[in-house]
mmCIF file of C-alpha atoms and ligand atoms in Angstrom:
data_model
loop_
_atom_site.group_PDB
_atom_site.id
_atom_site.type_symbol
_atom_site.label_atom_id
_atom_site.label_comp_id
_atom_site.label_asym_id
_atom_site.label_seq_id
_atom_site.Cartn_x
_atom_site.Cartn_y
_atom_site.Cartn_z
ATOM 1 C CA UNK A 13 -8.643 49.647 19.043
ATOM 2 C CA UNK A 14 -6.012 49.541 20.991
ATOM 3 C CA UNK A 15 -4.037 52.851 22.286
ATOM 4 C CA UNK A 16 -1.383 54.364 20.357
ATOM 5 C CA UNK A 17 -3.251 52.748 16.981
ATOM 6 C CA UNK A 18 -5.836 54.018 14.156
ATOM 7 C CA UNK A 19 -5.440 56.548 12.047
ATOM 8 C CA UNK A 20 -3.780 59.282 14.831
ATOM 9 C CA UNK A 21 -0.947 56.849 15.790
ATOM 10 C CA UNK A 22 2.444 57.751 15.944
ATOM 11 C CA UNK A 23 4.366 60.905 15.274
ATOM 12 C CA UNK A 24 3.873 63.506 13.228
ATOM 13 C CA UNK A 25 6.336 62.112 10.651
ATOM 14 C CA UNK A 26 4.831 58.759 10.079
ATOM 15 C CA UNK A 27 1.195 60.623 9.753
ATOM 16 C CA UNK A 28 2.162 62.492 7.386
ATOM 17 C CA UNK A 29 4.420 59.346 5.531
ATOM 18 C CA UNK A 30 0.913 57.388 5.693
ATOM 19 C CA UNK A 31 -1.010 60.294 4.078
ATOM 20 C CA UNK A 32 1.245 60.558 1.346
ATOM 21 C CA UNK A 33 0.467 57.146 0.496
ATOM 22 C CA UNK A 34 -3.148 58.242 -0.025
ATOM 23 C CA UNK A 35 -4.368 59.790 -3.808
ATOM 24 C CA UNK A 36 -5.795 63.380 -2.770
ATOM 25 C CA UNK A 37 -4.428 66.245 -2.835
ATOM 26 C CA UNK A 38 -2.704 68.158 0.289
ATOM 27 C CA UNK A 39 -2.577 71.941 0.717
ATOM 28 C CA UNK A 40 1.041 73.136 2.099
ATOM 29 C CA UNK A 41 0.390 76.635 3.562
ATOM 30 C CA UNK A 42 3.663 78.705 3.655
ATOM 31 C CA UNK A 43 4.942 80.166 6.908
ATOM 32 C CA UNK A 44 7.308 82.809 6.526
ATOM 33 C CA UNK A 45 9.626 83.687 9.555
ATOM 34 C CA UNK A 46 12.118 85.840 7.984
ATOM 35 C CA UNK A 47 11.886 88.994 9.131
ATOM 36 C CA UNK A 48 10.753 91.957 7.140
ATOM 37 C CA UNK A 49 13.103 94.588 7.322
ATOM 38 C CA UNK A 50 10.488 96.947 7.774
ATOM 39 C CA UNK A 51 9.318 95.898 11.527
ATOM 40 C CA UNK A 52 11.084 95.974 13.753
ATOM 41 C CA UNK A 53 8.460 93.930 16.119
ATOM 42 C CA UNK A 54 10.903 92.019 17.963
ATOM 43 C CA UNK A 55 11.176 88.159 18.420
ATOM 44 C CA UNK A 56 8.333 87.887 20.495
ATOM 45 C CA UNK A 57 6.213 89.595 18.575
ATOM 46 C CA UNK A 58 7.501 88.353 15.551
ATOM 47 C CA UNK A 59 6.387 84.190 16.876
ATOM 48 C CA UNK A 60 3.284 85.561 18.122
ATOM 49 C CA UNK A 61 2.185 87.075 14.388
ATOM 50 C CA UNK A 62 3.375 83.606 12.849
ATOM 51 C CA UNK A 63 1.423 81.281 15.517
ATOM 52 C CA UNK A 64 -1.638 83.022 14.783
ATOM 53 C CA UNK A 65 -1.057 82.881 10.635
ATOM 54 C CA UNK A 66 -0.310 79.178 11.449
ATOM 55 C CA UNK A 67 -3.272 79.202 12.977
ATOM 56 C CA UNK A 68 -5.569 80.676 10.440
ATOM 57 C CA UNK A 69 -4.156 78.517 7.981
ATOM 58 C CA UNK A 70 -5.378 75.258 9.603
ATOM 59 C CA UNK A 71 -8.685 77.102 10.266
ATOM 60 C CA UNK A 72 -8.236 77.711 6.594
ATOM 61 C CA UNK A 73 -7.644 73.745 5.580
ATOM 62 C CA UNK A 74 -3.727 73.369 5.476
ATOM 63 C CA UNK A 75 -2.391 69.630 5.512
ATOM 64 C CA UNK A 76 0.922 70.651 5.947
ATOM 65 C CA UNK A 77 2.171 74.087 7.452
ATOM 66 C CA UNK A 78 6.003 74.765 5.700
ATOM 67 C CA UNK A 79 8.205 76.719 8.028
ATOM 68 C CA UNK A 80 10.850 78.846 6.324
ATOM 69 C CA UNK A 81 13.524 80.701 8.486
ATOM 70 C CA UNK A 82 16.458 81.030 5.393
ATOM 71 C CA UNK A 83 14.963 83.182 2.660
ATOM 72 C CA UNK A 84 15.319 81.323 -0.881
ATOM 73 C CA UNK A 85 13.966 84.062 -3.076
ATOM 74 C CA UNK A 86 15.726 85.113 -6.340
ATOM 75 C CA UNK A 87 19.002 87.543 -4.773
ATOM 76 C CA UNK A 88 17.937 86.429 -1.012
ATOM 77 C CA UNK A 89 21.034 86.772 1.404
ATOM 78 C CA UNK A 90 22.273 83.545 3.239
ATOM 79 C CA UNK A 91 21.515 83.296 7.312
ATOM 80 C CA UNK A 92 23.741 82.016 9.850
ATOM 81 C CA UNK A 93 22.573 79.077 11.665
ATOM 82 C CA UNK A 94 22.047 80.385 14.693
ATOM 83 C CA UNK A 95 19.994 82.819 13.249
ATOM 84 C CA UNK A 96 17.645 80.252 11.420
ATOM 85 C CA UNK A 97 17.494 78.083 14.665
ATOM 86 C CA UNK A 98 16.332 80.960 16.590
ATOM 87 C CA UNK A 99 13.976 81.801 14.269
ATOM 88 C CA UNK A 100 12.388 77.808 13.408
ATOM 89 C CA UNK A 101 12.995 75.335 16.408
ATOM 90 C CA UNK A 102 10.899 77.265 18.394
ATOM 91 C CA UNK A 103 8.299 77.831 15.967
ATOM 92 C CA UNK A 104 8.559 74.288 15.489
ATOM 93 C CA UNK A 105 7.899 73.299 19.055
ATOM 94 C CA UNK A 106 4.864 75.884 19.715
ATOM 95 C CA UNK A 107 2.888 74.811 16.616
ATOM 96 C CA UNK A 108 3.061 71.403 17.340
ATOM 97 C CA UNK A 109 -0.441 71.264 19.380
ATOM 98 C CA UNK A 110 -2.046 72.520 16.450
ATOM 99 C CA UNK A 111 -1.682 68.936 15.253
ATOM 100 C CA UNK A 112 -0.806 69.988 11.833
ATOM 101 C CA UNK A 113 2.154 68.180 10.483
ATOM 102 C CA UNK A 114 4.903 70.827 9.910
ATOM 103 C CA UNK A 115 7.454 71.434 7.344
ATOM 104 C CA UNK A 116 10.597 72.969 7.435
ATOM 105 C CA UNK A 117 12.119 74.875 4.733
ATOM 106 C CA UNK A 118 16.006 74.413 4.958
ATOM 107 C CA UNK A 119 19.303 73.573 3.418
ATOM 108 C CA UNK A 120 20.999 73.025 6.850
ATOM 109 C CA UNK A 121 21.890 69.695 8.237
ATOM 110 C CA UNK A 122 21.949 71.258 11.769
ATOM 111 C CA UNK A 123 18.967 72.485 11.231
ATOM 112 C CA UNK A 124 16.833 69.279 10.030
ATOM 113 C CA UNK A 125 18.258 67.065 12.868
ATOM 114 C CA UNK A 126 17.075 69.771 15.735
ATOM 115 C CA UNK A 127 13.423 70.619 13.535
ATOM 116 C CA UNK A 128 12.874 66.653 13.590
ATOM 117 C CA UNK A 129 13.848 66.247 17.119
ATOM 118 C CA UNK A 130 11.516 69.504 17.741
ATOM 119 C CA UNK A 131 8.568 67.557 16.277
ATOM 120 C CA UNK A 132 8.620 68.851 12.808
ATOM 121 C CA UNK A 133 7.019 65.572 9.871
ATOM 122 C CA UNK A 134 9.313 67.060 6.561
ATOM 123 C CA UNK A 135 11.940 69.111 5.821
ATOM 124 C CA UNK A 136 11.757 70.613 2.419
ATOM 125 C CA UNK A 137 15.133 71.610 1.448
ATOM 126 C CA UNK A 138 15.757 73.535 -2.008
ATOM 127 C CA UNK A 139 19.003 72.389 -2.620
ATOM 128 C CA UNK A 140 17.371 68.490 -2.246
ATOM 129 C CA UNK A 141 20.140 67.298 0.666
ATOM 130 C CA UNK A 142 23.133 68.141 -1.140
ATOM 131 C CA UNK A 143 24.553 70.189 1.653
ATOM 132 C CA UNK A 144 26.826 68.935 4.027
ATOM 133 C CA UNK A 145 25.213 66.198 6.245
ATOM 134 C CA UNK A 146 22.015 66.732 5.063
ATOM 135 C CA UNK A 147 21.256 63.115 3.518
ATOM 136 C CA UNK A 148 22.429 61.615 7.268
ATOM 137 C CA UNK A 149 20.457 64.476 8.979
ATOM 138 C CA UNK A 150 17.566 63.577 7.544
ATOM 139 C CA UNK A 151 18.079 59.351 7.516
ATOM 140 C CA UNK A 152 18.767 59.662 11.180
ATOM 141 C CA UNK A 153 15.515 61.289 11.515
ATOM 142 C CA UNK A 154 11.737 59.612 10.499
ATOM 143 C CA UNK A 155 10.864 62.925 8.801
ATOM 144 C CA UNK A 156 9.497 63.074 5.365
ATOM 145 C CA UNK A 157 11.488 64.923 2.983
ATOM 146 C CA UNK A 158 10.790 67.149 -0.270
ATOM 147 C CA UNK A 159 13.649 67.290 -2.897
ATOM 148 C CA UNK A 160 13.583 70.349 -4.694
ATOM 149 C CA UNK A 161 15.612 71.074 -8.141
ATOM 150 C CA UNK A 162 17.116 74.444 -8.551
ATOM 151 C CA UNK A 163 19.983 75.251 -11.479
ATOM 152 C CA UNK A 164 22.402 77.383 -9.754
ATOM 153 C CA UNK A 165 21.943 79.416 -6.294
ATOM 154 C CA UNK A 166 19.535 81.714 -5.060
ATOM 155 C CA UNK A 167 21.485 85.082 -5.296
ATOM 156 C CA UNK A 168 22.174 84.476 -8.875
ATOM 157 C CA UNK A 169 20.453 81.622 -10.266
ATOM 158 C CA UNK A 170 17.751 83.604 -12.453
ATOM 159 C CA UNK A 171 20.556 85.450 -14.411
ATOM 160 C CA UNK A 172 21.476 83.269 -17.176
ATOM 161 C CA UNK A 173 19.088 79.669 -17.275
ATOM 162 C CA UNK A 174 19.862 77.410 -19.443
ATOM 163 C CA UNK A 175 18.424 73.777 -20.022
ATOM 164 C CA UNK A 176 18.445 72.088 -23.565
ATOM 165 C CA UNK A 177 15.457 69.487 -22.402
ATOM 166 C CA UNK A 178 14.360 71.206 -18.780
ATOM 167 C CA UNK A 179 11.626 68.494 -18.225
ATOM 168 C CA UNK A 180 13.987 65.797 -19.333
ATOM 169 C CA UNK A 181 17.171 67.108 -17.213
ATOM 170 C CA UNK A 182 14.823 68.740 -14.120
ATOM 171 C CA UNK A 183 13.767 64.965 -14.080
ATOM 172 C CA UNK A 184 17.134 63.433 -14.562
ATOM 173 C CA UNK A 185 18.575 65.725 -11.295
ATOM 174 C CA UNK A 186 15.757 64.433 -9.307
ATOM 175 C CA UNK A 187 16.329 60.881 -9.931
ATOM 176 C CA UNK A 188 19.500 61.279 -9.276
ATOM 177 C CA UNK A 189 18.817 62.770 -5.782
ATOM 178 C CA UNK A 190 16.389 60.131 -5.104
ATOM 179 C CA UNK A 191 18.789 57.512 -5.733
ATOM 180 C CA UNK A 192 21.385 59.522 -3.189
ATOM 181 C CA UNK A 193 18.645 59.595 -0.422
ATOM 182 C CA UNK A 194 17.509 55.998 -1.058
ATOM 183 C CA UNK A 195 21.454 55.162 -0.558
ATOM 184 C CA UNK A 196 21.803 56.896 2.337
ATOM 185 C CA UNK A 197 18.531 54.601 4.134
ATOM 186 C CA UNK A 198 15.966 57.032 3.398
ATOM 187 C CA UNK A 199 13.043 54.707 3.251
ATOM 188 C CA UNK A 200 11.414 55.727 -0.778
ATOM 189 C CA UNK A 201 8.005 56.287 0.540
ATOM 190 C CA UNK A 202 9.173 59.153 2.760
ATOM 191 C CA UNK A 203 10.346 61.234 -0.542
ATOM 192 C CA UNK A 204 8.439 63.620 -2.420
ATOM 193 C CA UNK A 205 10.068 65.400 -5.663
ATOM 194 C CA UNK A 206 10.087 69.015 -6.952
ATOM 195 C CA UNK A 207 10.366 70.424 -10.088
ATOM 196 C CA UNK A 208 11.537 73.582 -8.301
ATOM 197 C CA UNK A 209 9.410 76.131 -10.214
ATOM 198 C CA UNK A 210 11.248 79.777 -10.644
ATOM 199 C CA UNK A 211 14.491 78.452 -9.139
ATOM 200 C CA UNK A 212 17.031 79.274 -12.490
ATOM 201 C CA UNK A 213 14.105 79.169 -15.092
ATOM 202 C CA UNK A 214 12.246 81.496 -17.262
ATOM 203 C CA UNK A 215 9.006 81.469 -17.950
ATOM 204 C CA UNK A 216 9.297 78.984 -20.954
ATOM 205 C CA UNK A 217 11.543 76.352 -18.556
ATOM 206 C CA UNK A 218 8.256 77.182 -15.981
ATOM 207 C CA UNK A 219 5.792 76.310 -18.592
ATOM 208 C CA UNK A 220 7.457 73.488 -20.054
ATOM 209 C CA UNK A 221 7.867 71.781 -16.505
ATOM 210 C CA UNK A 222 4.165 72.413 -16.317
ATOM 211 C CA UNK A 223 3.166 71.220 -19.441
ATOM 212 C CA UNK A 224 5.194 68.003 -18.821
ATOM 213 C CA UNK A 225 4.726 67.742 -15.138
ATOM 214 C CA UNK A 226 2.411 64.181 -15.523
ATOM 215 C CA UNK A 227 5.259 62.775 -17.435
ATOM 216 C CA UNK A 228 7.944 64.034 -14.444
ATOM 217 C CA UNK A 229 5.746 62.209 -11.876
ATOM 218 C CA UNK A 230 5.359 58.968 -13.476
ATOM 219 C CA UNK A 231 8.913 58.577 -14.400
ATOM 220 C CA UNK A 232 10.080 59.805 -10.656
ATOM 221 C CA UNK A 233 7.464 57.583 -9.404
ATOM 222 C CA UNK A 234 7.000 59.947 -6.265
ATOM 223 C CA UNK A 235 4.458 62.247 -4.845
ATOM 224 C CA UNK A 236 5.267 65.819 -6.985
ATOM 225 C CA UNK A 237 5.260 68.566 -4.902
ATOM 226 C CA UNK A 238 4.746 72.279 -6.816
ATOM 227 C CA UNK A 239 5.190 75.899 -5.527
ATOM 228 C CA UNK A 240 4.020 78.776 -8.172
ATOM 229 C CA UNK A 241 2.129 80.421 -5.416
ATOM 230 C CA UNK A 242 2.632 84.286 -5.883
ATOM 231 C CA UNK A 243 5.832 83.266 -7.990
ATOM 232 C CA UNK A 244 6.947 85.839 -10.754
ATOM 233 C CA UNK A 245 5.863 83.295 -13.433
ATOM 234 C CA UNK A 246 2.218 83.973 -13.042
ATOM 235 C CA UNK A 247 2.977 87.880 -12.428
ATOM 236 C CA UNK A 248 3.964 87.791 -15.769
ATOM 237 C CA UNK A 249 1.528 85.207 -17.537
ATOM 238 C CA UNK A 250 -0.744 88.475 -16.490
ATOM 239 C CA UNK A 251 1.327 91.366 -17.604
ATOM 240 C CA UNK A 252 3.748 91.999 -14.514
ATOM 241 C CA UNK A 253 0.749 91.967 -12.001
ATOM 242 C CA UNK A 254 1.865 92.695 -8.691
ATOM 243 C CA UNK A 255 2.021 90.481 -5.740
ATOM 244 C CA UNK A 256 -1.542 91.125 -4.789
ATOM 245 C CA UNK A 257 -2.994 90.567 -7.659
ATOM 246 C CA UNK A 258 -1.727 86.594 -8.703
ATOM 247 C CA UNK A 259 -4.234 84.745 -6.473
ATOM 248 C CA UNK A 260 -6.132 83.330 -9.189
ATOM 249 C CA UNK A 261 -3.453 82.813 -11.433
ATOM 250 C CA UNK A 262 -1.848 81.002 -8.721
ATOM 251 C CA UNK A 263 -4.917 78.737 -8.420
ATOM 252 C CA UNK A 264 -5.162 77.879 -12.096
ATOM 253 C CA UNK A 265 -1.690 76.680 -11.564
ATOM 254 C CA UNK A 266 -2.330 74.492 -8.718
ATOM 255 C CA UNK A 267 -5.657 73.402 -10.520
ATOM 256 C CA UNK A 268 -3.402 72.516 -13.856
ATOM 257 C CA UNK A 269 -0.637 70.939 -11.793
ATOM 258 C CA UNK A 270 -2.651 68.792 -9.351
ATOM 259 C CA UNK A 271 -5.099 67.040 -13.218
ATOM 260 C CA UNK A 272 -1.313 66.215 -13.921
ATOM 261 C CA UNK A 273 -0.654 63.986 -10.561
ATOM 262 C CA UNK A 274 1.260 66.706 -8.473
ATOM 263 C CA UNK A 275 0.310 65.443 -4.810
ATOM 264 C CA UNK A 276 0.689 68.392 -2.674
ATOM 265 C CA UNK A 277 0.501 71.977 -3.524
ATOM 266 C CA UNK A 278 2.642 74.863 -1.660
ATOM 267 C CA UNK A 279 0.623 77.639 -1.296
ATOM 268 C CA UNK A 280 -0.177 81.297 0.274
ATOM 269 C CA UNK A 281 -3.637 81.507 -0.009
ATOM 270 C CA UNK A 282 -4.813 78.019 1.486
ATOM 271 C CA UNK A 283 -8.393 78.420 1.611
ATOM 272 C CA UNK A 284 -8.969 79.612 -2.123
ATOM 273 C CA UNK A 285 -6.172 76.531 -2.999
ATOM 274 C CA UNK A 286 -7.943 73.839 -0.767
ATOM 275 C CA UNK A 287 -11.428 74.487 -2.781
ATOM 276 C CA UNK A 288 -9.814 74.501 -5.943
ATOM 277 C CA UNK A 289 -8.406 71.441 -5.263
ATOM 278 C CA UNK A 290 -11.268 69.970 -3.507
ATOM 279 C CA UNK A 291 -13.679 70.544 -7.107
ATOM 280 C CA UNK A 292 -10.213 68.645 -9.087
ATOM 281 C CA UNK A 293 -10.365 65.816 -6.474
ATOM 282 C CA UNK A 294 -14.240 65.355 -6.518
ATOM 283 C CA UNK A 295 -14.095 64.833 -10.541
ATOM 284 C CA UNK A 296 -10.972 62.580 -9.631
ATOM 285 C CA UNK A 297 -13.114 60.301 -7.759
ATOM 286 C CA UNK A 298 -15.931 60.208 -10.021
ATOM 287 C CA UNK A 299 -13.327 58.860 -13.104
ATOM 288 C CA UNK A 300 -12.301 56.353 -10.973
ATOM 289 C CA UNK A 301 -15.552 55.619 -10.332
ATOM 290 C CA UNK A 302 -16.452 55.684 -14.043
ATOM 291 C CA UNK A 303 -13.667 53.489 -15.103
ATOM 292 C CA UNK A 304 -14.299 50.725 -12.550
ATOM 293 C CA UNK A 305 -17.219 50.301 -13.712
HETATM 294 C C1 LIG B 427 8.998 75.709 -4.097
HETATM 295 O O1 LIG B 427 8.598 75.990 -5.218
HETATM 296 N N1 LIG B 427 9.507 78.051 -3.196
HETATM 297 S S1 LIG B 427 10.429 80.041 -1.539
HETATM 298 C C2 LIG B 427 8.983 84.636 -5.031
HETATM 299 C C3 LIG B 427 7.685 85.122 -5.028
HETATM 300 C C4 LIG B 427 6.699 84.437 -4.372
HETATM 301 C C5 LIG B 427 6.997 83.284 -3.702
HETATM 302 C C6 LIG B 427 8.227 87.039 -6.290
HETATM 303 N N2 LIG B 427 10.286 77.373 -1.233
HETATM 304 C C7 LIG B 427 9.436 76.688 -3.154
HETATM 305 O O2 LIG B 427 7.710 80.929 -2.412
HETATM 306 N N3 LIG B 427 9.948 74.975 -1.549
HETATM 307 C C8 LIG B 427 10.056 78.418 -2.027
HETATM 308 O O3 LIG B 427 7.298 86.258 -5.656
HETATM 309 C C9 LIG B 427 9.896 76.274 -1.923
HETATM 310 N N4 LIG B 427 9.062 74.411 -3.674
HETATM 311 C C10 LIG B 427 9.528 74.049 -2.444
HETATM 312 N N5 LIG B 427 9.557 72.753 -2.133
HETATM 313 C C11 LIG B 427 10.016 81.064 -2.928
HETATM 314 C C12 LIG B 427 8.605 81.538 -2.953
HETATM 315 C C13 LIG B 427 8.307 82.790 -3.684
HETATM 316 C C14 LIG B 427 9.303 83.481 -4.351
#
């Protein structure tokens, strides 16, 4: 084999394009650089705490490590740029010997064109590259990207949702933005769709989108991407459990979501996810198995 070919050729970006091509299921482990307001660790310490998370969530069996610098919670406040690029490029940058393709989580077109340049394989953007130059960002770049749908904005968007067929128009918005990206030159095998769970939904739009998530991927034709990790949704599926008490709620979801085709899973807890997942692949393999016979 030749240098610079096999299966560790090329840049993060294409890696990760040529793994999404593949049938199992990838682990995204969620990186959070915002700061809490509660330390007031400094920058340095700040990087040092998320390297070493980073860290523990390859050890842990991540396939993709999602940077997030702009908080997108339900009422989070918006960041400057300058803010966000201090907070991701560099991030970006120091992670990338860990040889785990990264993802970045933002809506910024300034942001995407310096985290691809920085080495970064996706950028997962929330508002699915309908900011200002994000669609050019990101077909200037090689990176993968994730198209999320959201109804509304964070600050207000769980206030009043309303969908008359959420499966039917979730998947309608996403086809829509896939047609956008594929306009723009953004090759189709580097997209990956979102139903957005939790962004302007209840718990019955969550469900639904759930329940009907296998019929979402085959009509999008693209590798579904799902985030309910830790998400209010399964807080309340088990009577308003607190934060540290969803992580096997949160697995059943990734378990239900991944028997319905979603691809890749966004996740806090990677390890418990990545076994979960592993036991749903395993049977996977065995129908196919069973059915080619
Ligand atoms: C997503 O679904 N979600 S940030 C509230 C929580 C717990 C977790 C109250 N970025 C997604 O993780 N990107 C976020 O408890 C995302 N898909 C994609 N592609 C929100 C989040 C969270 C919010």
């Amino acid at each position: 084999m030749a240098v610079g070919e096999g299966v560790d050729a090329g840049t993060p970006a294409a890696r990760l394009v040529a793994r999404l091509r593949g049938r199992s299921p990838l682990v995204m482990g969620v990186l959070n650089v915002t700061p809490d307001s509660f330390s007031d660790g400094g920058r340095f310490i700040e990087a040092e705490a998320a390297r070493t998370r980073a860290r523990a969530m390859v050890e842990e069996g991540a396939d993709i490590i999602d940077v997030g610098g702009e908080s997108t919670r339900p009422g989070a406040d918006w960041v400057d740029v300058q803010t966000e690029r201090e907070r991701v490029i560099p991030l970006v940058e120091a992670l990338q010997p860990l040889g785990c393709p990264i993802s970045v989580d933002t809506t910024k077109a300034e942001i995407m064109a310096e985290a691809a340049a920085a080495g970064a394989a996706m950028i997962n953007d929330v508002r699915a590259l309908r900011g200002e130059g994000a669609a050019a960002a990101v077909a200037a770049s090689e990176v993968a990207v994730c198209l999320m749908h959201m109804q509304g904005e964070p600050r207000t968007m769980q206030r009043h949702p309303y969908y008359v067929d959420v499966v039917g128009e979730v998947g309608d918005f996403l086809a829509e933005r896939v047609g956008v990206c594929e306009q723009h030159g953004i090759a189709a095998e580097r997209i990956v769709v979102d139903p957005g769970f939790g962004f302007g939904k209840t718990l019955t739009h969550n469900l639904e989108l759930l329940a009907g998530l296998e019929g979402l991927a085959e009509r999008l034709g693209k590798p579904v991407l799902v985030g309910m990790s830790r998400k209010r949704m399964i807080g309340t599926i088990l009577g308003d459990a607190p934060l540290d008490r969803r992580l096997y709620g949160s697995v059943a979801a990734a378990v239900i979501a991944v028997m319905q085709g979603a691809r890749i899973v966004r996740a806090h807890d990677v390890g418990a996810t990545r076994d979960a997942l592993a036991v749903v692949n395993a049977v996977d393999g065995a129908r196919s198995e069973r059915t080619a016979a």
